[in-house]
Amino acid sequence: MMMKYYGESIYKGIGIGKILFYSNVDYEITKEEDDNVFDVSSEVERFESAKASLLEELDDTYKRAQGQVGTDMAKIFEGHKAILDDPSFTQAIISMIVDDGIKAEYATMEVCNSYCRIFDSMEDENLRAKSMDIRDISMGLIRTLKVSGSHKLTTDEPVILVTSNILPSQVIEIDKSKVLGLVTRAGTARSHASILTKSMRIPSLQGVEISSDWNGRLAILDGFKGLIILDPDQATIDKYTNKLKLKIDKEKEEDLKFLKDFFKRRRDMGGKGMEVFANLNNPSEIDDIIETGVDGIGLFRTEFIYMNRTSIPTEEEQFRIYKMLAESMASKRVVIRTLDIGGDKKPSYLNFDKEDNPALGYRGIRVSLDRIDLFKAQLRAIYRASAYGNLAVLYPMITSLEEVCMIKDIVEEVKEELRYNKVSYRDIDQGIMIETPAAAIISDYLAKEVDFFSIGTNDLTQYTLAIDRENVNLAPLCNSHHEAVLRLIRLVVENSHDEGIRVGICGELAADTELIKDFIEMGLDEISVSVDNLLSVARKISEIESRQ
Ligand code: PEP
Ligand code: MG
């Protein structure tokens, strides 16, 4: 039978799905279990090392929070570090270990409980809310001491999570695609967990009389009415499914409005500051891109026109696509990158040889300079389309000055042919990808030969760190903030500006919200990111600009 339970709404959203009942078992630490004979000094050492690893873990949590909810909210975890660093808190635990001869887990629990009792009895709601932060830190310490692994709330299928209480560090670890809603028994609207839940827009209720029997049952969470409906009937499910769809549409609308306002504000300011462009892989995505009001297309990966087909696309076919892009974006810049085929993208109709090291092999500009027929057809298509908008052309996988000179000669031949045939074109900007360490290192020379640089951090990272970008086993080693990569980026920006040419980043790193402030400070003219990342990037830039 359908049952309704009420609580306080934290975020007004709707979630429909099965319940996962989660219990924070780590709290259940008994004195008996831990009250064994032990060496006091090694126990204090064990505690100190747990504290040190938790401090490190909190740095990661802070970074994750920055990406998810922004720097201001992330400060919650700086606060956690401050509590952990506060000698009165940790000293109380150590004294208990030493004076009472009890294990670190139990001492932590005891000190946590006595702190929480004090905070829980306070009048001020903000101070009362602090007790969950103390619990979060204490639980982190106990978890580290017990080496009991992660306290992340993980689930394979999307669920409504029901738990007696939730900690700030658990909220920030939530995978939004897997948690449709959150229901807790405890908590206050001012707690850091609630503030984070709200920022992450997870429909949620608290103060609900939950029960472990709910596990696995279908439920509807209605944050607008502060209600959870257990075992809903079909008519109720249908009604809420409709409401949910409307709500998702509304959220999308709000996000889109944010983006439009963001780009309009920047245009009204006269286009000052670092421009934000979008990367385009599939021409059919162009409408989604235009809708955002974005400043331009910083990278169109033309190889996608060559994939999933059985023959080479003709010049005419390509011309129509480039012209459509130029016209659709009106006066906004569209950077068309010539074929970056080879490596991991090898259409069978081109009959490329098998290579032992494709990433270091026949790809990008090497193919174009070898198959001049293909290259010229593509250049003709781009130059013909240039008459219809604001196009620029970009060449991938450059490693030497000789390649650039060869390209420029070929482009001159193409233009000559067009003039001869009385086909109009514009003298568009020609740029190169800086995505090999060689190109970055000689970027001072290269800058004299081209109109702009676009830094391809995906390949630049792969080649600088000697880590295959396709090898999932190596992913943990791939530090995208590696100083070597950052130094190369700085060098390229300096060299381009010394020569007075434009420079941008179009690799994935451009969307790294932790680095955006650095990119602005470096003086990058442009970042170009995938459409999915436009919102987080725009939010980050707005946040940075609002502080200036
Ligand atoms: C890059 O290498 O960073 C880049 C943008 O090009 P692609 O990902 O297409 O190789
Ligand atoms: Mg690349």
XYZ file of C-alpha atoms and ligand atoms in Angstrom:
559
model
C 0.000 0.000 0.000
C 1.188 3.516 -0.823
C 2.586 5.297 2.276
C 3.613 8.939 2.770
C 6.308 10.241 5.131
C 7.107 13.894 5.698
C 10.304 15.788 6.443
C 12.052 19.103 5.974
C 12.909 19.899 2.381
C 16.566 20.711 1.710
C 16.491 20.899 -2.070
C 13.189 21.191 -3.891
C 13.475 18.578 -6.573
C 11.822 15.334 -7.573
C 13.387 11.863 -7.589
C 11.749 8.602 -8.633
C 13.540 5.295 -8.058
C 14.393 2.403 -5.799
C 15.607 3.086 -2.298
C 19.073 2.168 -1.133
C 19.200 2.131 2.640
C 22.700 2.981 3.757
C 24.008 2.755 7.311
C 27.113 4.562 8.461
C 28.321 1.530 10.408
C 31.706 3.103 11.145
C 30.151 4.865 14.105
C 29.678 1.620 15.986
C 32.936 1.346 17.848
C 32.823 -0.345 21.202
C 35.322 -0.028 23.979
C 35.478 -3.811 24.421
C 36.442 -4.396 20.825
C 39.367 -2.007 21.040
C 40.333 -2.420 24.650
C 43.311 -4.728 24.102
C 46.734 -4.461 25.667
C 48.953 -2.282 23.441
C 51.977 -0.032 23.376
C 50.904 3.571 24.100
C 53.629 5.306 22.082
C 53.008 3.245 18.948
C 49.274 3.891 19.361
C 49.933 7.658 19.433
C 52.123 7.250 16.355
C 49.321 5.305 14.632
C 46.947 8.160 15.420
C 49.385 10.805 14.150
C 49.849 8.967 10.879
C 46.056 8.591 10.428
C 45.754 12.334 11.007
C 48.446 13.043 8.388
C 46.746 10.864 5.757
C 43.359 12.410 6.483
C 44.841 15.882 6.007
C 46.076 14.767 2.578
C 42.685 13.229 1.750
C 41.017 16.517 2.691
C 43.152 18.306 0.092
C 41.649 16.007 -2.569
C 38.136 16.504 -1.176
C 38.680 20.281 -1.307
C 39.695 20.084 -4.979
C 36.723 17.885 -5.840
C 34.399 20.294 -4.042
C 35.919 23.251 -5.905
C 35.038 21.565 -9.193
C 31.546 20.517 -8.046
C 30.305 23.509 -6.072
C 32.889 26.287 -6.381
C 35.628 27.693 -4.202
C 33.400 29.332 -1.602
C 31.598 26.103 -0.759
C 34.821 24.124 -0.924
C 36.044 26.167 2.044
C 33.940 23.831 4.199
C 36.765 21.343 3.801
C 39.411 23.921 4.643
C 37.404 24.290 7.856
C 37.690 20.518 8.379
C 41.440 20.754 8.001
C 41.527 23.556 10.542
C 39.629 21.427 13.089
C 41.990 18.529 12.474
C 44.951 20.839 12.877
C 43.505 22.340 16.062
C 45.745 21.058 18.889
C 42.915 21.102 21.455
C 40.932 18.529 19.444
C 43.730 16.128 18.585
C 45.490 16.632 21.924
C 42.315 15.558 23.716
C 42.411 12.305 21.738
C 46.106 11.730 22.386
C 45.704 12.434 26.125
C 42.952 9.865 26.291
C 45.085 7.262 24.514
C 47.973 7.935 26.912
C 46.091 8.526 30.190
C 43.371 5.920 29.836
C 45.371 3.403 27.805
C 42.675 3.020 25.170
C 42.934 2.532 21.444
C 42.948 5.498 19.072
C 39.599 4.613 17.439
C 37.789 4.567 20.760
C 39.518 7.720 22.030
C 38.551 9.518 18.799
C 34.951 8.423 19.214
C 34.856 9.543 22.830
C 36.328 12.971 22.095
C 34.039 13.329 19.091
C 30.994 12.528 21.238
C 31.949 14.997 23.946
C 32.530 17.792 21.376
C 29.258 16.956 19.652
C 27.342 17.003 22.960
C 28.590 20.554 23.524
C 27.689 21.718 20.004
C 24.359 19.875 19.988
C 23.257 21.733 23.113
C 23.967 25.190 21.667
C 21.220 27.673 20.943
C 22.706 28.933 17.701
C 21.740 26.693 14.784
C 25.023 27.386 12.960
C 27.003 26.172 15.940
C 24.742 23.144 16.364
C 25.407 22.270 12.731
C 29.143 22.099 13.514
C 28.720 18.763 15.242
C 28.326 17.043 11.848
C 31.679 18.479 10.787
C 33.279 17.088 13.948
C 31.648 13.727 13.197
C 32.880 13.837 9.625
C 36.466 14.401 10.712
C 36.261 11.830 13.502
C 34.779 9.274 11.167
C 37.534 10.014 8.672
C 40.124 9.406 11.399
C 38.486 6.171 12.520
C 38.129 4.987 8.937
C 41.806 5.666 8.308
C 42.803 3.977 11.583
C 40.731 0.914 10.830
C 41.899 0.905 7.189
C 38.259 0.176 6.544
C 38.452 1.579 3.039
C 36.193 4.116 1.476
C 33.115 5.672 3.041
C 31.890 6.742 -0.364
C 28.242 6.111 -1.023
C 28.620 3.980 -4.123
C 25.881 2.328 -6.127
C 25.696 0.843 -9.622
C 22.140 1.811 -10.489
C 20.457 5.155 -9.783
C 18.795 5.146 -6.344
C 17.143 7.315 -3.729
C 19.598 7.174 -0.882
C 18.139 6.804 2.597
C 20.447 7.054 5.584
C 20.269 8.139 9.192
C 22.791 10.928 8.637
C 25.205 12.045 5.963
C 28.561 13.771 6.242
C 29.823 16.680 4.119
C 32.677 14.607 2.695
C 30.171 11.908 1.669
C 27.915 14.430 -0.078
C 30.763 15.761 -2.175
C 31.661 12.229 -3.301
C 28.125 11.546 -4.553
C 27.884 10.677 -8.232
C 24.894 12.790 -9.295
C 23.967 10.431 -12.091
C 23.493 7.652 -9.518
C 21.726 9.481 -6.697
C 18.191 10.572 -7.587
C 17.450 11.864 -4.121
C 18.594 11.844 -0.545
C 16.569 11.264 2.620
C 18.032 11.463 6.119
C 16.681 11.166 9.626
C 19.109 13.658 11.175
C 20.562 16.956 10.046
C 19.848 20.650 10.051
C 19.237 22.959 7.131
C 22.377 24.910 8.131
C 24.661 21.875 8.251
C 27.459 21.781 5.737
C 26.076 18.517 4.353
C 22.758 20.266 3.611
C 24.421 23.304 2.075
C 26.440 21.049 -0.235
C 23.394 18.926 -1.099
C 21.570 22.071 -2.121
C 24.474 23.349 -4.218
C 24.691 20.015 -5.970
C 20.941 20.202 -6.635
C 20.165 16.783 -5.206
C 16.467 16.542 -4.276
C 16.552 15.935 -0.534
C 14.633 15.744 2.714
C 15.732 15.451 6.285
C 14.111 14.730 9.605
C 12.224 11.777 8.102
C 11.292 8.705 10.197
C 13.211 6.283 8.011
C 13.421 2.533 8.344
C 15.790 -0.116 7.023
C 12.710 -1.996 5.653
C 12.572 0.625 2.923
C 15.621 -0.861 1.215
C 14.897 -1.882 -2.401
C 11.361 -0.439 -2.468
C 10.162 1.991 -5.116
C 9.705 5.558 -3.900
C 9.002 9.091 -5.046
C 10.766 11.957 -3.348
C 8.920 15.247 -3.656
C 11.178 17.977 -2.309
C 8.563 20.625 -3.135
C 6.086 19.151 -0.676
C 8.692 17.759 1.744
C 7.386 14.268 1.154
C 8.529 10.739 0.322
C 5.972 8.312 -1.076
C 6.703 4.635 -0.595
C 5.304 1.997 -2.998
C 3.446 4.569 -5.138
C 0.552 3.411 -7.315
C 0.708 3.738 -11.111
C -1.338 6.953 -11.286
C 1.043 8.637 -8.803
C 4.092 7.385 -10.719
C 2.672 8.794 -13.971
C 1.865 12.133 -12.366
C 5.386 12.512 -10.960
C 7.096 11.270 -14.119
C 5.476 14.168 -15.951
C 6.438 16.646 -13.240
C 10.009 15.364 -13.332
C 10.251 15.889 -17.056
C 9.036 19.461 -16.689
C 11.544 20.040 -13.926
C 14.457 18.674 -15.965
C 13.427 20.907 -18.840
C 13.311 23.858 -16.451
C 16.780 23.114 -15.081
C 18.126 22.887 -18.619
C 16.479 26.179 -19.392
C 18.074 27.821 -16.355
C 21.523 26.505 -17.303
C 21.094 27.752 -20.837
C 19.993 31.154 -19.606
C 23.065 31.329 -17.393
C 25.296 30.617 -20.406
C 23.516 33.100 -22.645
C 23.760 35.835 -20.007
C 27.418 34.981 -19.435
C 28.351 35.345 -23.102
C 26.180 38.403 -23.601
C 27.753 40.136 -20.588
C 31.181 39.496 -22.051
C 30.210 40.783 -25.460
C 28.723 43.905 -23.841
C 32.053 44.426 -22.080
C 33.653 44.609 -25.525
C 34.984 41.044 -25.583
C 37.657 41.774 -22.970
C 39.367 38.916 -21.175
C 39.892 35.303 -22.122
C 37.368 34.174 -24.716
C 35.474 30.924 -24.287
C 34.933 28.852 -27.400
C 33.431 25.415 -27.987
C 34.972 22.318 -29.570
C 32.923 20.636 -32.251
C 33.286 17.023 -33.382
C 30.073 16.400 -35.191
C 28.599 19.158 -37.406
C 25.101 18.146 -36.281
C 25.974 19.476 -32.787
C 26.181 23.025 -34.151
C 22.648 24.021 -33.114
C 23.339 23.104 -29.465
C 26.468 25.210 -29.613
C 24.830 28.246 -31.185
C 22.061 28.128 -28.584
C 24.567 28.817 -25.785
C 25.679 32.094 -27.378
C 29.309 30.931 -27.185
C 32.065 33.235 -28.529
C 33.036 30.872 -31.361
C 34.236 27.387 -32.345
C 37.837 26.939 -31.286
C 38.314 23.500 -32.791
C 36.349 21.604 -35.394
C 37.888 18.122 -35.614
C 37.317 17.437 -39.308
C 38.482 13.825 -39.071
C 34.981 13.032 -37.841
C 33.729 13.735 -41.368
C 36.072 10.979 -42.532
C 35.014 8.390 -39.970
C 32.173 5.848 -40.125
C 31.953 5.758 -43.901
C 33.351 3.720 -46.763
C 34.980 6.327 -48.997
C 36.859 9.622 -48.820
C 34.505 12.616 -48.477
C 34.651 14.728 -51.604
C 35.737 18.376 -51.714
C 32.132 19.337 -52.423
C 30.806 17.447 -49.440
C 33.370 19.090 -47.178
C 32.729 22.530 -48.664
C 29.026 22.248 -47.823
C 29.796 21.390 -44.189
C 32.372 24.167 -43.720
C 30.090 26.688 -45.420
C 27.180 25.648 -43.200
C 29.376 26.175 -40.108
C 30.646 29.558 -41.336
C 27.129 30.758 -42.070
C 25.587 29.351 -38.898
C 28.125 31.073 -36.674
C 27.710 34.319 -38.645
C 30.564 36.661 -37.733
C 31.875 34.434 -34.953
C 35.189 32.689 -35.480
C 35.173 29.007 -36.516
C 38.538 27.240 -36.417
C 38.662 24.305 -38.796
C 41.415 21.834 -38.070
C 42.656 19.876 -41.063
C 42.538 16.128 -40.978
C 44.105 14.599 -37.846
C 43.745 11.027 -38.957
C 46.001 8.088 -38.063
C 46.928 7.238 -34.491
C 43.722 5.892 -32.981
C 41.561 7.037 -35.935
C 42.209 4.992 -39.082
C 39.356 4.676 -41.596
C 39.690 1.325 -43.379
C 39.200 2.836 -46.878
C 42.522 4.699 -46.554
C 44.391 1.368 -46.142
C 46.944 2.597 -43.633
C 49.705 0.153 -42.701
C 49.571 -1.417 -39.287
C 52.006 0.333 -36.950
C 53.581 -0.808 -33.693
C 53.419 2.700 -32.283
C 50.490 4.497 -33.946
C 50.636 7.504 -31.586
C 54.191 8.107 -32.767
C 53.419 7.187 -36.330
C 51.661 8.240 -39.466
C 49.085 10.776 -38.266
C 47.931 14.380 -38.512
C 49.930 16.677 -40.727
C 52.267 13.791 -41.659
C 49.398 12.187 -43.555
C 48.350 15.490 -45.160
C 51.880 16.272 -46.339
C 52.190 12.742 -47.716
C 48.722 12.606 -49.339
C 48.788 16.056 -50.955
C 45.676 15.132 -52.984
C 43.647 14.740 -49.776
C 45.179 17.836 -48.208
C 44.568 20.087 -51.197
C 40.952 18.965 -51.548
C 40.359 19.804 -47.916
C 42.137 23.167 -48.153
C 40.154 24.060 -51.265
C 36.926 23.246 -49.429
C 37.970 25.370 -46.430
C 39.112 28.361 -48.516
C 35.989 28.278 -50.665
C 33.849 28.249 -47.503
C 35.902 31.105 -46.033
C 33.942 33.572 -48.184
C 30.815 32.838 -46.112
C 31.878 33.705 -42.576
C 34.781 34.067 -40.173
C 36.868 30.925 -40.650
C 40.423 30.093 -39.583
C 42.434 27.005 -40.455
C 44.481 24.956 -37.980
C 47.100 22.280 -38.679
C 47.591 19.344 -36.282
C 50.657 17.461 -35.010
C 53.285 19.975 -36.032
C 56.856 19.215 -34.958
C 59.022 21.425 -37.185
C 59.415 24.693 -39.031
C 59.880 22.768 -42.300
C 56.358 21.335 -42.008
C 54.936 24.835 -41.579
C 56.841 26.111 -44.632
C 55.614 23.166 -46.731
C 52.017 23.802 -45.611
C 52.243 27.485 -46.485
C 53.553 26.681 -49.964
C 50.665 24.283 -50.556
C 48.149 26.855 -49.302
C 49.601 29.420 -51.734
C 49.135 26.933 -54.590
C 45.520 26.339 -53.557
C 44.785 30.064 -53.388
C 46.453 30.578 -56.745
C 44.184 27.904 -58.267
C 41.106 29.513 -56.714
C 42.061 32.925 -58.053
C 42.682 31.403 -61.472
C 39.200 29.859 -61.391
C 37.691 33.126 -60.091
C 36.483 31.502 -56.892
C 36.268 33.962 -54.033
C 37.940 33.276 -50.693
C 39.287 35.211 -47.716
C 42.851 35.339 -46.491
C 41.981 33.543 -43.302
C 44.188 33.094 -40.234
C 46.404 30.039 -40.334
C 47.365 28.478 -37.032
C 49.062 25.384 -35.725
C 48.342 22.986 -32.928
C 51.033 22.998 -30.278
C 50.663 19.427 -29.122
C 54.153 17.990 -29.322
C 56.976 18.966 -26.958
C 59.055 19.777 -30.073
C 56.549 22.395 -31.235
C 56.263 23.880 -27.742
C 60.036 24.165 -27.384
C 60.532 25.865 -30.768
C 57.338 27.909 -30.456
C 59.416 31.124 -30.627
C 60.419 30.222 -34.212
C 57.015 28.862 -35.136
C 55.265 32.015 -33.868
C 56.980 34.023 -36.621
C 55.375 31.862 -39.303
C 51.718 31.572 -38.272
C 48.777 33.693 -37.118
C 47.840 31.746 -33.998
C 48.582 28.780 -31.760
C 46.129 26.319 -30.279
C 47.607 24.182 -27.528
C 46.442 20.566 -27.678
C 46.999 19.466 -24.113
C 45.688 15.933 -24.719
C 48.585 15.078 -26.989
C 51.026 17.475 -25.358
C 50.517 15.617 -22.065
C 50.757 12.214 -23.745
C 54.033 13.052 -25.494
C 55.604 15.011 -22.626
C 54.899 12.382 -19.986
C 55.337 9.425 -22.378
C 51.922 8.121 -21.316
C 49.661 6.671 -24.007
C 46.386 8.624 -23.712
C 44.391 5.554 -24.804
C 45.829 3.174 -22.196
C 43.364 3.003 -19.302
C 45.864 1.191 -17.097
C 48.143 4.209 -17.243
C 45.396 6.717 -16.470
C 46.300 6.916 -12.737
C 49.838 7.968 -13.714
C 48.661 10.717 -15.987
C 49.023 13.885 -13.949
C 47.437 16.547 -16.096
C 48.831 19.224 -13.765
C 52.391 17.959 -14.240
C 54.810 20.845 -13.915
C 56.462 19.877 -17.213
C 53.192 20.343 -19.111
C 52.371 23.596 -17.301
C 55.838 24.978 -18.032
C 55.453 24.157 -21.719
C 52.088 25.918 -21.788
C 53.615 29.012 -20.147
C 56.496 28.969 -22.624
C 54.117 28.776 -25.589
C 51.972 31.641 -24.271
C 55.051 33.830 -23.736
C 56.491 33.048 -27.164
C 53.205 33.695 -28.936
C 52.684 37.023 -27.192
C 56.283 38.104 -27.814
C 55.445 37.675 -31.469
C 52.014 39.294 -31.071
C 49.975 36.278 -32.129
C 46.875 34.778 -30.542
C 47.102 31.649 -28.347
C 44.458 29.323 -26.932
C 44.058 25.864 -25.435
C 41.692 23.390 -27.044
C 42.659 20.172 -25.206
C 40.678 18.835 -22.249
C 42.821 20.750 -19.777
C 41.102 23.944 -20.934
C 37.999 22.828 -19.000
C 39.898 22.091 -15.798
C 38.251 24.495 -13.366
C 41.218 24.292 -11.014
C 43.460 25.820 -13.673
C 41.197 28.442 -15.211
C 42.452 31.188 -12.899
C 46.039 30.318 -13.920
C 45.072 30.396 -17.590
C 43.578 33.861 -17.176
C 46.694 35.032 -15.353
C 48.946 33.552 -18.024
C 47.115 35.743 -20.525
C 45.632 33.049 -22.746
C 43.455 34.658 -25.398
C 41.037 31.773 -25.617
C 40.056 28.408 -24.216
C 37.960 26.024 -26.254
C 36.050 23.279 -24.452
C 33.448 20.626 -25.237
C 29.822 21.804 -25.038
C 29.288 19.678 -21.928
C 31.948 21.672 -20.122
C 30.780 25.147 -21.114
C 28.573 25.570 -18.058
C 31.173 24.638 -15.423
C 33.771 26.801 -17.180
C 31.394 29.777 -17.404
C 30.470 29.373 -13.722
C 34.132 29.294 -12.742
C 35.008 32.368 -14.785
C 32.013 34.270 -13.365
C 33.130 33.338 -9.860
C 36.685 34.553 -10.549
C 35.496 37.763 -12.196
C 33.061 38.563 -9.398
C 35.990 38.669 -6.965
C 37.993 41.137 -9.030
C 44.715 17.655 -28.177
O 45.569 16.844 -28.509
O 44.696 18.214 -27.055
C 43.622 18.002 -29.102
C 42.773 18.967 -28.846
O 43.493 17.258 -30.215
P 42.863 15.789 -30.215
O 42.271 15.524 -28.852
O 41.866 15.775 -31.304
O 44.062 14.923 -30.494
Mg 45.734 16.206 -30.571
